[in-house]
PDB file of C-alpha atoms in Angstrom:
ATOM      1  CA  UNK Q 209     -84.102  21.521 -20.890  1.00 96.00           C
ATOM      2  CA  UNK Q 210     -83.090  18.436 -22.895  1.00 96.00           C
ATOM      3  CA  UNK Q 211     -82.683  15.148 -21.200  1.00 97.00           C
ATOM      4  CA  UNK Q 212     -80.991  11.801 -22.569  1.00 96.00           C
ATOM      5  CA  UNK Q 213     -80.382   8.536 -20.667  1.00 97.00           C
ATOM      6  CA  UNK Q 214     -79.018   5.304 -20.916  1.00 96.00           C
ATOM      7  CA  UNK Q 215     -78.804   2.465 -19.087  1.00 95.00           C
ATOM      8  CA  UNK Q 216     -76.733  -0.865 -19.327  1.00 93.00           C
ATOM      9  CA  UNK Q 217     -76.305  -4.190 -18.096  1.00 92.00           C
ATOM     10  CA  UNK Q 218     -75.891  -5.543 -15.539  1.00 92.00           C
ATOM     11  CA  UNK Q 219     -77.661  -3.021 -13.048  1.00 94.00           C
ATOM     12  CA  UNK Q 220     -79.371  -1.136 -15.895  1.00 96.00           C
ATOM     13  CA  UNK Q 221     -78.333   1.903 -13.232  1.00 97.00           C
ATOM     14  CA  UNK Q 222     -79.908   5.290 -15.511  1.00 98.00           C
ATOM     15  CA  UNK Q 223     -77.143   7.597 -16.528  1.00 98.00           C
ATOM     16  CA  UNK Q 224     -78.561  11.078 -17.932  1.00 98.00           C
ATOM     17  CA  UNK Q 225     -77.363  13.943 -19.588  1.00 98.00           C
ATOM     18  CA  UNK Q 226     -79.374  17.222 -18.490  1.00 98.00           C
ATOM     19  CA  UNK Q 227     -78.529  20.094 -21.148  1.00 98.00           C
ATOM     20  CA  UNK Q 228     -79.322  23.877 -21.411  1.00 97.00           C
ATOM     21  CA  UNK Q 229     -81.634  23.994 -24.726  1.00 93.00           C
ATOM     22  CA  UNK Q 230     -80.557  27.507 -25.029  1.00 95.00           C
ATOM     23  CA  UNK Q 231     -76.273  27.776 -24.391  1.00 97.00           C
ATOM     24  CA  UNK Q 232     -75.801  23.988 -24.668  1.00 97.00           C
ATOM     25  CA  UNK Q 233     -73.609  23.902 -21.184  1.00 98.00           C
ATOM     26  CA  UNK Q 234     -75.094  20.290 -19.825  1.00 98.00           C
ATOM     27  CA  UNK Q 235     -74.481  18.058 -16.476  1.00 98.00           C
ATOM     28  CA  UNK Q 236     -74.217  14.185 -16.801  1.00 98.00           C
ATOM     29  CA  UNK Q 237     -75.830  12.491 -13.695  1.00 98.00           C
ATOM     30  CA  UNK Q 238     -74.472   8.796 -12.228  1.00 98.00           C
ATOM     31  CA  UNK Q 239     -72.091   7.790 -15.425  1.00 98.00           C
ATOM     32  CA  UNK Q 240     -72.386   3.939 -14.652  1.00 96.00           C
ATOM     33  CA  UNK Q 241     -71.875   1.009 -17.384  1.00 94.00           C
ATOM     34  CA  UNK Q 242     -73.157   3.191 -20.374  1.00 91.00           C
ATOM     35  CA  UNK Q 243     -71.857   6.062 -19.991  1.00 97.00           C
ATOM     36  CA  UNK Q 244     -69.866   5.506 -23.262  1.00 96.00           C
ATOM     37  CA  UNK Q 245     -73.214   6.443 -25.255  1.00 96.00           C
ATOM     38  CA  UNK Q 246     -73.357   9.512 -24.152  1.00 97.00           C
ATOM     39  CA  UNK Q 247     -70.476  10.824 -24.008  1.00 97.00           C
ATOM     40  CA  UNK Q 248     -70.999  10.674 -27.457  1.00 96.00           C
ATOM     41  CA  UNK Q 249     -74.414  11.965 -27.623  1.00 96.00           C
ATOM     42  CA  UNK Q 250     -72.679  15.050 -25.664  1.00 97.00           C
ATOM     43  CA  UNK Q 251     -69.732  15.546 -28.326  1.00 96.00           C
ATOM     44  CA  UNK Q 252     -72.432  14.826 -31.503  1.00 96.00           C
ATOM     45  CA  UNK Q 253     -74.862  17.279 -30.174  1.00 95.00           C
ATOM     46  CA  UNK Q 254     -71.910  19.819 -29.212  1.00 96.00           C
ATOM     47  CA  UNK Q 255     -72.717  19.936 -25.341  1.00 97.00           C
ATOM     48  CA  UNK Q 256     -70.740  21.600 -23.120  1.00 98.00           C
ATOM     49  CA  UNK Q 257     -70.637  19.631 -20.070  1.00 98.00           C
ATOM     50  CA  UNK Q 258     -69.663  20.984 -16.787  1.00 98.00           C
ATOM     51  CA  UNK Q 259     -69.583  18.848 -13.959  1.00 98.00           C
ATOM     52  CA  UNK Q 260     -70.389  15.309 -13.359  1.00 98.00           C
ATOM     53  CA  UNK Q 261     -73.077  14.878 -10.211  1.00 98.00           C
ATOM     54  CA  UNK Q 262     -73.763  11.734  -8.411  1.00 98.00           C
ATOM     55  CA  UNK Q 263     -76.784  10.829  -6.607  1.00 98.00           C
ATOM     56  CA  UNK Q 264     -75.033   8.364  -4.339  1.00 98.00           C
ATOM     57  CA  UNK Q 265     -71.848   6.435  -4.485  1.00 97.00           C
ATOM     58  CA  UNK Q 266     -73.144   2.927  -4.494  1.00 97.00           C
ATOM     59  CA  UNK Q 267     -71.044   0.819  -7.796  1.00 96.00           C
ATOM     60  CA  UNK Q 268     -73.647   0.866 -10.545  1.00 95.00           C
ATOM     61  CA  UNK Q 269     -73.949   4.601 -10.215  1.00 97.00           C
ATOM     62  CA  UNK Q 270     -70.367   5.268 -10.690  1.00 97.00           C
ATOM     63  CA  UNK Q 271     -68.535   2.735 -12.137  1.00 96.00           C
ATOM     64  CA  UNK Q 272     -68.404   5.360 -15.440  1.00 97.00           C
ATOM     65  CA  UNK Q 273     -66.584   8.508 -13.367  1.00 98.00           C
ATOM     66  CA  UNK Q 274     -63.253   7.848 -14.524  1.00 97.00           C
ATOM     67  CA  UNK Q 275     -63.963   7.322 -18.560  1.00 97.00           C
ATOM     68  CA  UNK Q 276     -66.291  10.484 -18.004  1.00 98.00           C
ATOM     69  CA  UNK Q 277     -64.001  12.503 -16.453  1.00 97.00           C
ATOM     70  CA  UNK Q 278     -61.035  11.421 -19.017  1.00 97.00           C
ATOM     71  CA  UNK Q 279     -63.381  12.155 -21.685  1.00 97.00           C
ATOM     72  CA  UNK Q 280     -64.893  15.427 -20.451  1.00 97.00           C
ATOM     73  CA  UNK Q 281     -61.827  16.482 -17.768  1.00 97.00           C
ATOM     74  CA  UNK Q 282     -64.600  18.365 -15.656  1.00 98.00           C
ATOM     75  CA  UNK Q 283     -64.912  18.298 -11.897  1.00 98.00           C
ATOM     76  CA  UNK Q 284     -66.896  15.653 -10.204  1.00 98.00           C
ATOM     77  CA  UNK Q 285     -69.489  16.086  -7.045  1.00 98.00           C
ATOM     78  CA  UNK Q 286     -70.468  13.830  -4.532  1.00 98.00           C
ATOM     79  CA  UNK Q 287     -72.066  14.468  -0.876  1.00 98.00           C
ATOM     80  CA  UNK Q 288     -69.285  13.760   1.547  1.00 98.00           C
ATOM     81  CA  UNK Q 289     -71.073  11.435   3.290  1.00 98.00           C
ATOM     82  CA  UNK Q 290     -70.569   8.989   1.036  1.00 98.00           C
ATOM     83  CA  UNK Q 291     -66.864   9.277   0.302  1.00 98.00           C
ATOM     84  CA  UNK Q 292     -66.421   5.673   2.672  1.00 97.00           C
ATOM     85  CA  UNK Q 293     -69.047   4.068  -0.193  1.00 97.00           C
ATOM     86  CA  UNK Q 294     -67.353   6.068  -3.423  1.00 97.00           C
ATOM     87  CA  UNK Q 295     -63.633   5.152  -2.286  1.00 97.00           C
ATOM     88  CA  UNK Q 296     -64.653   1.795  -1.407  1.00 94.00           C
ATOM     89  CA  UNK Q 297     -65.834   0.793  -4.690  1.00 94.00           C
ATOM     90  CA  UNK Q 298     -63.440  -2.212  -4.858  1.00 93.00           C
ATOM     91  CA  UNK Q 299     -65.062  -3.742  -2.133  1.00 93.00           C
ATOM     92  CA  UNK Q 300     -68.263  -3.139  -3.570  1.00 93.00           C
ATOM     93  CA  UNK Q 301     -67.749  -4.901  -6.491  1.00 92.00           C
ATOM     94  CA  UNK Q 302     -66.223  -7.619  -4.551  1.00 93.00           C
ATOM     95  CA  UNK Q 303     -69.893  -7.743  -3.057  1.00 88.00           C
ATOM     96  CA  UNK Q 304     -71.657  -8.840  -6.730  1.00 88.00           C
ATOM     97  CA  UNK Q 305     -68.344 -10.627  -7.865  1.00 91.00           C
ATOM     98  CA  UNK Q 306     -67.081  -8.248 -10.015  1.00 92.00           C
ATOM     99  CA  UNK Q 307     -63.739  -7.123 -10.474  1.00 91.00           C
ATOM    100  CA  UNK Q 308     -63.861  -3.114 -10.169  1.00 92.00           C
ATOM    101  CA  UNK Q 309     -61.256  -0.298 -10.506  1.00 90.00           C
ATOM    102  CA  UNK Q 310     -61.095   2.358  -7.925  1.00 95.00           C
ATOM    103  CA  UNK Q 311     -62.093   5.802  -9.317  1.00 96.00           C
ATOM    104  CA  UNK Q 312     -60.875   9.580  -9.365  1.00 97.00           C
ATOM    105  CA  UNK Q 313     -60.850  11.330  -6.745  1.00 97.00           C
ATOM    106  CA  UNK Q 314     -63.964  13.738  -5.507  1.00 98.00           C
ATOM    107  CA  UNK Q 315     -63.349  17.559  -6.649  1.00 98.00           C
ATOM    108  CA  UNK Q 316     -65.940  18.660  -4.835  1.00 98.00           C
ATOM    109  CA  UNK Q 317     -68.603  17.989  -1.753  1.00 98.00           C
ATOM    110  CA  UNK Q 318     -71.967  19.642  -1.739  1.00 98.00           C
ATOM    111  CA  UNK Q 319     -72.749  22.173   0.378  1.00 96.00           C
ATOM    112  CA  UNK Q 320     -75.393  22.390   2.545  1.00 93.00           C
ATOM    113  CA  UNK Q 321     -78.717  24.028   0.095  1.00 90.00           C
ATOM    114  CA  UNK Q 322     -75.958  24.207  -2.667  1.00 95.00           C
ATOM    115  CA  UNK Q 323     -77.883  25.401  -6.109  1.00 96.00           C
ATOM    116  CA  UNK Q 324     -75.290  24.961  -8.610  1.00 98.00           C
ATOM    117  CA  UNK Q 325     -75.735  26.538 -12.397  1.00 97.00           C
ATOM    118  CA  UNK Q 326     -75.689  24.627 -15.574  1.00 97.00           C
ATOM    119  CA  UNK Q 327     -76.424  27.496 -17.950  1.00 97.00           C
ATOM    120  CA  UNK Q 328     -79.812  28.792 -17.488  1.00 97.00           C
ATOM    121  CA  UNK Q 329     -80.876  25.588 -15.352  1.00 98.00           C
ATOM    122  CA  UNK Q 330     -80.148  25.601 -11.875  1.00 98.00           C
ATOM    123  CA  UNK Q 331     -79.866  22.591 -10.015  1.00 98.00           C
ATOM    124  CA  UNK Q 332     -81.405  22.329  -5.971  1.00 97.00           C
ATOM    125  CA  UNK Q 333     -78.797  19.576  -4.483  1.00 98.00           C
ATOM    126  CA  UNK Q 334     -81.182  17.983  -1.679  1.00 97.00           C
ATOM    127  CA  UNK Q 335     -79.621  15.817   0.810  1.00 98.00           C
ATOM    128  CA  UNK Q 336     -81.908  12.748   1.199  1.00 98.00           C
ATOM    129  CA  UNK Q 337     -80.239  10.122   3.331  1.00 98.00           C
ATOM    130  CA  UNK Q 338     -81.728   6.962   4.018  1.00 97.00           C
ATOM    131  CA  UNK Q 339     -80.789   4.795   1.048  1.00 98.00           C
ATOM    132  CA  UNK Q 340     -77.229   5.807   2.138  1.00 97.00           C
ATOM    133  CA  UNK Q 341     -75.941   8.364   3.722  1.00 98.00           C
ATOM    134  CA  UNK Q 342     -74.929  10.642   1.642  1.00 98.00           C
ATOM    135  CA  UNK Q 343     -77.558  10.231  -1.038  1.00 98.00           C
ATOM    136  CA  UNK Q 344     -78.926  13.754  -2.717  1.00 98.00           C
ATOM    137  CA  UNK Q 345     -81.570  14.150  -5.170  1.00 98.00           C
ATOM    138  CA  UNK Q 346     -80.743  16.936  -7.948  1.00 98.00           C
ATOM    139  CA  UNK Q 347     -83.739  19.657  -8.337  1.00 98.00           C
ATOM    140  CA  UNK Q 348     -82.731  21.031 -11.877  1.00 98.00           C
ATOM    141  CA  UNK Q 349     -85.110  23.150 -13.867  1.00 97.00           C
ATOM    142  CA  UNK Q 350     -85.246  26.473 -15.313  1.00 96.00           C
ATOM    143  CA  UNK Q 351     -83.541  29.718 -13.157  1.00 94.00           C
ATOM    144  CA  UNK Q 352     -86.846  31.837 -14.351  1.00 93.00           C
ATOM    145  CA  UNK Q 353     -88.713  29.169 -13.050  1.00 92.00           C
ATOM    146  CA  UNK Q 354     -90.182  28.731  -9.745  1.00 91.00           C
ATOM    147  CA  UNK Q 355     -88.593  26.496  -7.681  1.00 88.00           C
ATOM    148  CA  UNK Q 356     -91.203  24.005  -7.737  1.00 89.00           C
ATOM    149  CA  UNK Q 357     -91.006  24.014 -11.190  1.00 93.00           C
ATOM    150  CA  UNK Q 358     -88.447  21.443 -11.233  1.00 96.00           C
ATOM    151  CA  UNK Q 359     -87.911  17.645 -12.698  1.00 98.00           C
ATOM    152  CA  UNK Q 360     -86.244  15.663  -9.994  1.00 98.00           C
ATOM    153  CA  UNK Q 361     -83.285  13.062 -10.159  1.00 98.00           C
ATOM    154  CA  UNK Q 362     -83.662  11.245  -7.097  1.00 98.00           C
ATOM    155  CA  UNK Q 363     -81.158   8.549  -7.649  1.00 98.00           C
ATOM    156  CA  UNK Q 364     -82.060   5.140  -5.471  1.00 98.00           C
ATOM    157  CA  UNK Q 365     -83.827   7.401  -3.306  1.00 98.00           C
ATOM    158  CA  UNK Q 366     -87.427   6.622  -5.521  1.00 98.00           C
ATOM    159  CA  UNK Q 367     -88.393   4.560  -7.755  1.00 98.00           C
ATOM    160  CA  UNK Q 368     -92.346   4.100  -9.565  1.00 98.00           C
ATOM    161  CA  UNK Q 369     -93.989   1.998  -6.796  1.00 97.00           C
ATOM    162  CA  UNK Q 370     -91.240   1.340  -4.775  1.00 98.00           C
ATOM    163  CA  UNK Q 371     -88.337   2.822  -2.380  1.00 98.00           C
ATOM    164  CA  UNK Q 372     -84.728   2.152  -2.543  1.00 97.00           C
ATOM    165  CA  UNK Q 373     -83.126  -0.686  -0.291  1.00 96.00           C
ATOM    166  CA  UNK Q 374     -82.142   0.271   3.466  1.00 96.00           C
ATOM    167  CA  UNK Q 375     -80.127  -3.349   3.762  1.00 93.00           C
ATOM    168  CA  UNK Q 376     -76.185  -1.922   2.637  1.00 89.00           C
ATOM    169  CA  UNK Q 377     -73.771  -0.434   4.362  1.00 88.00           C
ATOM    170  CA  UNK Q 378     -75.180   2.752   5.818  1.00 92.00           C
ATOM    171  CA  UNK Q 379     -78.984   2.026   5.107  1.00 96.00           C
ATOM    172  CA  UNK Q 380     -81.992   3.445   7.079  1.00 97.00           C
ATOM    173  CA  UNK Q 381     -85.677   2.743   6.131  1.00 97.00           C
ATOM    174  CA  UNK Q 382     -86.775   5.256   8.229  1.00 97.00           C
ATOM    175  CA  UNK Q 383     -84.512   8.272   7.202  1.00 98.00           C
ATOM    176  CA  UNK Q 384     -85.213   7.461   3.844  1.00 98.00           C
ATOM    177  CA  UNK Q 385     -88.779   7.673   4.168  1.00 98.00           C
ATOM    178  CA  UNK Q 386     -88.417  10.762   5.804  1.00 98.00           C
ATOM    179  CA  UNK Q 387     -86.144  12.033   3.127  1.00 98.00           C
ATOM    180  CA  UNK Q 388     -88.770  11.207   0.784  1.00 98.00           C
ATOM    181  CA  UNK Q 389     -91.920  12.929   2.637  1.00 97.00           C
ATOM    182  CA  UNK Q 390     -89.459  16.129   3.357  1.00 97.00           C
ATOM    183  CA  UNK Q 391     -87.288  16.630   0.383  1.00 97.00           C
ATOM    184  CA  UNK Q 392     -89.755  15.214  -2.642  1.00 98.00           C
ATOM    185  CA  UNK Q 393     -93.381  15.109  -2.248  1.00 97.00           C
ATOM    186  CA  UNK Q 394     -93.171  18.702  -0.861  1.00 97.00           C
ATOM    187  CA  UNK Q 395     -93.035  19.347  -5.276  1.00 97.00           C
ATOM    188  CA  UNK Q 396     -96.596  19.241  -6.932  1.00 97.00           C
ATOM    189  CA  UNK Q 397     -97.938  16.468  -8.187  1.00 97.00           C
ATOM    190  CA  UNK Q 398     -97.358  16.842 -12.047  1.00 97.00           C
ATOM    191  CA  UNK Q 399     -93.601  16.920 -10.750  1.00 98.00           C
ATOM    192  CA  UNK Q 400     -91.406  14.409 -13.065  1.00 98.00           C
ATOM    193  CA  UNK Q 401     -89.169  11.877 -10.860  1.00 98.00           C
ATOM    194  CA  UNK Q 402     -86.247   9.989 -12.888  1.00 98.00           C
ATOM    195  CA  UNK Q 403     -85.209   7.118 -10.943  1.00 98.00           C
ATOM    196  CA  UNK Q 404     -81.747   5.883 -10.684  1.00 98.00           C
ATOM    197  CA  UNK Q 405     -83.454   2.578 -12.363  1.00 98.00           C
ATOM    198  CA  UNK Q 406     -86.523   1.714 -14.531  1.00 97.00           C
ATOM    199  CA  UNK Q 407     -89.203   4.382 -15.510  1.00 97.00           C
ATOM    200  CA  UNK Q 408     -89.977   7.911 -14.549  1.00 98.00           C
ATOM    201  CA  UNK Q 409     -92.882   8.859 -12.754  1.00 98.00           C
ATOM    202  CA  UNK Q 410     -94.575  11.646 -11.051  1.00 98.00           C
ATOM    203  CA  UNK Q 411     -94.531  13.057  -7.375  1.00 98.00           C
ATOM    204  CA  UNK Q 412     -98.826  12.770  -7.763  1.00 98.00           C
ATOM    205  CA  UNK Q 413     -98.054   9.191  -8.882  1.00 98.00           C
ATOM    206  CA  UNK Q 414     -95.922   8.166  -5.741  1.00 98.00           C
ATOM    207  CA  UNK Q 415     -98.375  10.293  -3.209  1.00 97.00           C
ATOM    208  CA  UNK Q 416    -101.339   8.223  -4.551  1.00 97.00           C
ATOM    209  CA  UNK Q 417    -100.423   4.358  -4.923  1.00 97.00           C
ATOM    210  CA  UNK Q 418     -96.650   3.651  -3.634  1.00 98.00           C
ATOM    211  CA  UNK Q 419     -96.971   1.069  -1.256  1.00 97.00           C
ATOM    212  CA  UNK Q 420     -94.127   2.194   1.005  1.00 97.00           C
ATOM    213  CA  UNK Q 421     -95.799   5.945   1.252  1.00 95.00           C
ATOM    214  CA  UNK Q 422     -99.669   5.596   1.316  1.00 85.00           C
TER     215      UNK Q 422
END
């Protein structure tokens, strides 16, 4: 499994492009502000991508669907729960003064346990509402693998010493730290966790010394 990120101003929201080492099909993950980057990374390195998956639908974590999906014309995937947040992007931006355009619509809503297939990776879609409601984090990692075998993309849901924000539309600070405790630190420790923003860190890490969950 290869992984390459970006991340722009002015959220510095982490974009990443998750590819099969061995067929070269790949998955981009929240195409925000710099998504141009690797769109190019994908055509230089002759990737394959197959679907576009967001975490969440908040505006720094999509604002890049529609130049992906014009660039890459593959189908997009978003937990119905947050269609309200996704289709209201407009009035999101309005939010942090910025002048947004709405987006293309959803091709497809996880399902409930979905695993989808991104050559020989598979990816566990989690539902882990509490940062929003439809917020997911994406298990991907090897099919020959065991499932706890997996680096996680938790979106907002996680981040190294700290939780995501409960205070927008939809927000609950308890869900989410149930969301956490159920869907993520059930992975061992040595478990890689790429935040939607800043560093990565490990599920060992977050057990041990995050404020929110010690």
């Amino acid at each position: 499994m290869e992984i390459h990120r970006t991340a722009a101003p002015p959220f510095f929201e982490n974009t990443f492009l998750v590819s099969c080492d061995e067929t070269r099909d790949a998955v981009l993950i929240d195409p925000g502000d710099g998504v141009d980057a690797l769109i190019e990374s994908a055509r230089s390195r002759k990737l394959r991508v197959t679907k576009i998956l967001l975490t969440h639908a908040h505006l720094d974590h999509i604002t890049g669907v529609g130049q992906a999906k014009a660039a890459l014309n593959v189908p997009v995937w978003l937990h119905k729960e947050d269609l309200f947040l996704y289709d209201g992007i407009v009035e999101q931006g309005r939010m942090f003064g910025l002048d947004l355009e709405r987006q293309p619509a959803i091709d497809h809503f996880y399902a409930p346990n979905e695993c989808l297939t991104v050559g020989r990776l598979v990816v566990d879609v989690r539902h882990t509402p509490g940062h929003c409601p439809g917020g997911v984090c994406l298990a991907i990692g090897r099919a020959d693998a065991p499932p706890d075998a997996r680096e996680l993309f938790v979106g907002d849901t996680l981040f190294a010493g700290s939780i995501g924000r409960t205070d927008l539309p939809g927000g609950d600070l308890d869900l989410l730290l149930n969301s956490i405790r159920s869907q993520l630190l059930v992975y061992p420790d040595a478990t890689i966790v790429h935040s939607g923003h800043g560093p990565d860190t490990t599920v060992g890490v977050e057990r041990a010394t995050n404020p929110f969950l010690t």
